[in-house]
Structures are given as C-alpha cells and as structure tokens.
Amino acid sequence: QVHLQESGPGLVKPSETLSLTCTVSGVSISGFYWNWIRQLPGKRLEWIAFISDNGNARYSPSLRSRVTTSVDTSKGQFSLRLGSVTAADTAVYYCARGYYTNDAFDVWGQGTLVAVSS
Amino acid sequence: DIQMTQSPSTLSASVGDRVTITCRASQSIHPWLAWYQQKPGKAPKLLIYKTSTLETGVPSRFSGSGSGTEFTLTISSLQPDDFATYFCQQYNSFSTFGPGTNVEIK
C-alpha cells in the first residue's frame, strides 16, 4: 500500500523559508512525479510543484521565484522549500503522486498545517 | 493560467437524489479533467480522471462527462457517505483546481 507522509515545522516566521519533506513508502520513488499542493484557509487548492526521481522539476508560475524542490531516492523522500514566506502562505501542505508531468493525483499524504506568524 | 470555476458552490440534497456538479475551464482542457472528494480534516480523494475514467474502488454511482471547457460530475443516487466537498482539477497545462462544491444534507 502506497503511503505518503509530510513532515516539517508547523510554524514559520515571516520572511523565512518553509521546508517540508515527504516520505514515500510502499512503492519506489522512481517512475512517478511527486507533487506539492497546498490548501489555503478558504479551502482553495493550489498546485505548487512536481519533481521526478531524476530531479526534473516544474513549478507553478505564481510561486516559481520562491520555490525549490529536491529528491533523495536513497531515502525515498522529496522536499519543498518556499522562501520569503508571508501570512498568505499559511496553508495545509500536501504531497501527492502523479504518473505524468501533468496528471491527476491518485495518492495523497495526510497533509501538514504550516502557519506563518511571528 | 487556466482558471476553473464550479457551480453551484453549495448544494443541498437528500439521500437518493441525483446530483450534478458543473466545472468550467477558461480554455479547452479536454480530456484532462479530474474530480476529487474531500471530507473535513482529510486529504482529497481521486474519484475520476481523464474526464470520465473511474478510479479503482470508486462506486459506480459516480460518473463524469464533458468536453472542451465544460464538465460535469454526477452522483446517480446520493448516499450518506457522499456528503462532502467536491473539487475539479485541470491538468492540461500545469494544474489548477476549482473552488469546490459543498454537498450538504437537505
């Protein structure tokens, strides 16, 4: 059974960098596209980025200047870094799996709430 | 960016009702449209992808249709477990989601 688990700080200060990791279990990280999606307080879902096992990554145009992703295939993990955060970045952050670069997401993590506040 | 809208934003229905939710895209995205169900405190669950393909394990009372820029999710006979929020997602160009439709008990 495929399982995704997000981890990282639940509180980040304004102007600092939000860092999250998603641990994949039950399937190899190879052969899929691993995504970050967030759900803002008004419930709107926003796709942030994907990364593949070879490091091929693509970012949302609206967040591209602040986002980086990385993958560690040996640990079965991929990560998100979002810089210069503001209160508008407060959201539940999910990791999710896709089969292609643009795809529906068939497996999701449980989500982790990240609040941006001083 | 491709913008997505959904209607209605809230739908009140009873068990056994036939329910239809509409999703519209700002440009043609066919067939790259998916539907998700989300319950409070949980991650979205994929129901349908590629407009009309049912995800494994999803009950057959759920169906999807549409083309071009307009798509629908239909629940043929609403069950107690179906009261939730439903989102559409386009994945023709990057990925964007609709604002959601809350299906509540009438």
XYZ file of C-alpha atoms in Angstrom:
224
model
C 0.000 0.000 0.000
C 1.427 3.342 -1.043
C 1.763 5.846 1.785
C 2.964 9.442 1.791
C 3.848 11.349 4.949
C 4.659 15.042 5.167
C 6.956 16.334 7.894
C 8.356 19.709 8.902
C 7.826 22.689 11.194
C 4.271 23.766 11.833
C 5.260 27.383 12.419
C 7.491 29.590 10.289
C 8.328 33.252 10.809
C 7.582 35.820 8.108
C 10.407 36.301 5.578
C 11.925 32.929 6.493
C 11.947 29.680 4.492
C 9.342 26.957 4.800
C 10.863 23.475 4.482
C 8.882 20.255 4.194
C 9.769 16.651 3.418
C 7.534 13.893 2.072
C 8.477 10.297 2.818
C 7.234 7.693 0.346
C 6.631 4.110 1.424
C 5.120 1.079 -0.267
C 6.431 1.980 -3.730
C 9.668 3.021 -5.357
C 10.087 6.743 -5.809
C 11.277 6.033 -9.359
C 8.894 6.227 -12.272
C 6.488 8.768 -10.817
C 6.105 12.512 -10.450
C 5.925 13.771 -6.891
C 3.898 16.862 -6.254
C 3.351 19.525 -3.643
C -0.121 21.024 -3.297
C -1.444 23.353 -0.648
C -4.920 24.172 0.617
C -5.389 27.736 1.680
C -7.670 28.755 4.557
C -10.567 29.413 2.157
C -10.270 25.740 1.023
C -8.856 26.574 -2.408
C -6.321 24.002 -3.605
C -3.152 25.301 -5.241
C -0.590 23.152 -7.047
C 2.952 24.222 -6.182
C 5.456 21.942 -7.921
C 6.453 18.477 -9.027
C 9.757 16.645 -9.103
C 10.731 13.311 -10.649
C 13.282 10.791 -9.433
C 15.946 12.248 -11.728
C 15.385 15.768 -10.405
C 13.286 17.044 -13.289
C 11.117 19.725 -11.674
C 8.420 22.182 -12.667
C 6.939 24.979 -10.613
C 3.753 26.996 -10.512
C 4.376 30.273 -12.368
C 2.975 32.260 -9.454
C 5.396 30.686 -6.944
C 8.382 29.893 -9.168
C 10.603 32.680 -7.849
C 10.347 31.360 -4.268
C 10.181 27.556 -4.676
C 12.792 24.851 -4.935
C 12.380 21.084 -4.722
C 14.766 18.189 -4.287
C 14.619 14.395 -4.206
C 16.590 11.783 -2.282
C 15.873 8.450 -3.919
C 18.011 6.529 -1.407
C 15.731 7.668 1.410
C 12.504 7.617 -0.606
C 11.976 11.299 0.128
C 11.348 14.525 -1.700
C 11.361 18.027 -0.295
C 9.931 21.510 -0.745
C 11.464 24.842 0.145
C 9.399 28.029 -0.093
C 11.306 31.216 0.623
C 10.309 34.686 1.846
C 7.062 33.444 3.320
C 4.227 35.706 4.413
C 0.941 35.087 6.187
C -0.570 34.330 2.765
C 1.496 31.125 2.715
C -0.335 29.760 5.740
C -1.974 26.562 4.491
C -2.220 22.812 4.761
C 0.561 21.406 2.594
C 0.080 18.047 0.878
C 2.395 15.814 -1.087
C 0.831 13.670 -3.799
C 1.717 11.252 -6.580
C 1.221 11.609 -10.314
C 2.147 9.294 -13.167
C 2.992 12.021 -15.648
C 4.258 15.600 -15.670
C 0.691 16.953 -15.775
C -1.583 14.472 -14.086
C -4.314 13.726 -11.631
C -3.092 12.775 -8.165
C -4.022 9.284 -7.052
C -2.255 9.127 -3.697
C -2.017 11.965 -1.186
C -0.342 12.451 2.160
C -2.478 13.376 5.139
C -1.328 16.996 4.946
C 0.516 19.208 7.395
C -0.579 22.636 8.581
C 2.053 25.322 8.296
C 1.333 28.689 9.860
C 3.370 31.775 9.075
C 3.467 34.043 12.087
C 5.930 35.932 14.224
C -3.077 30.342 -16.339
C -6.193 28.231 -16.875
C -8.938 29.322 -14.489
C -11.523 26.881 -13.166
C -14.996 27.634 -11.865
C -17.563 25.334 -10.289
C -21.284 25.563 -9.771
C -23.064 25.501 -7.512
C -20.804 26.432 -4.598
C -23.205 24.684 -2.211
C -25.753 22.027 -2.994
C -28.401 20.792 -0.554
C -29.672 17.309 -1.322
C -31.233 14.231 0.220
C -30.167 10.616 0.251
C -31.221 9.037 -3.027
C -31.129 12.273 -5.017
C -29.369 12.565 -8.360
C -26.726 15.279 -8.033
C -24.839 17.129 -10.749
C -21.888 19.476 -10.295
C -20.525 21.568 -13.160
C -16.952 22.634 -13.741
C -15.880 25.154 -16.391
C -12.405 25.971 -17.650
C -11.244 29.277 -19.132
C -9.950 27.405 -22.199
C -10.252 23.951 -23.702
C -8.719 21.270 -21.495
C -10.410 18.128 -22.766
C -9.885 15.389 -21.646
C -7.549 16.406 -18.821
C -10.065 16.904 -16.049
C -10.247 15.125 -12.687
C -12.706 15.131 -9.777
C -11.919 14.756 -6.079
C -13.950 14.267 -2.928
C -12.762 15.807 0.314
C -14.091 15.321 3.823
C -13.197 17.586 6.770
C -9.666 17.086 8.030
C -8.786 14.660 5.229
C -6.846 14.858 2.003
C -8.744 14.961 -1.288
C -9.578 11.567 -2.757
C -9.391 11.000 -6.507
C -12.744 9.903 -7.938
C -12.472 10.396 -11.698
C -9.650 11.243 -14.091
C -9.429 11.948 -17.810
C -12.984 13.347 -17.702
C -14.809 10.047 -17.247
C -12.500 7.269 -16.034
C -13.452 5.992 -12.603
C -10.566 5.499 -10.182
C -10.231 1.957 -8.872
C -12.529 1.323 -5.935
C -14.819 4.302 -6.542
C -18.523 3.346 -6.583
C -20.229 3.286 -9.953
C -22.834 5.836 -8.832
C -20.150 8.432 -9.604
C -19.707 9.397 -13.248
C -18.039 12.159 -15.199
C -18.634 13.661 -18.600
C -17.918 16.721 -20.667
C -15.733 18.159 -23.363
C -13.956 21.329 -24.338
C -14.422 23.665 -21.393
C -17.499 22.267 -19.614
C -17.564 19.140 -17.467
C -19.935 17.501 -15.019
C -19.726 15.142 -12.078
C -22.908 13.170 -11.449
C -23.821 11.115 -8.421
C -26.715 8.941 -9.539
C -28.146 8.217 -6.086
C -26.638 10.184 -3.220
C -25.524 8.074 -0.265
C -24.817 9.196 3.323
C -21.079 8.811 2.735
C -21.223 11.238 -0.222
C -21.840 14.399 1.804
C -18.528 16.170 1.266
C -16.803 18.839 -0.801
C -16.010 18.108 -4.445
C -13.221 19.722 -6.454
C -12.403 19.602 -10.139
C -8.824 19.845 -11.406
C -7.488 20.594 -14.879
C -4.131 19.114 -15.799
C -3.890 20.183 -19.419
C -1.400 22.919 -18.539
C 0.232 22.715 -15.137
C -2.603 22.094 -12.697
C -5.395 24.237 -11.295
C -8.357 23.372 -9.149
C -11.898 24.623 -8.985
C -13.097 26.371 -5.811
C -15.157 23.400 -4.662
C -18.800 22.411 -4.254
C -20.069 21.561 -0.795
C -22.748 18.860 -0.914
C -24.751 19.128 2.282
C -27.728 17.366 3.778
C -31.037 18.987 2.883
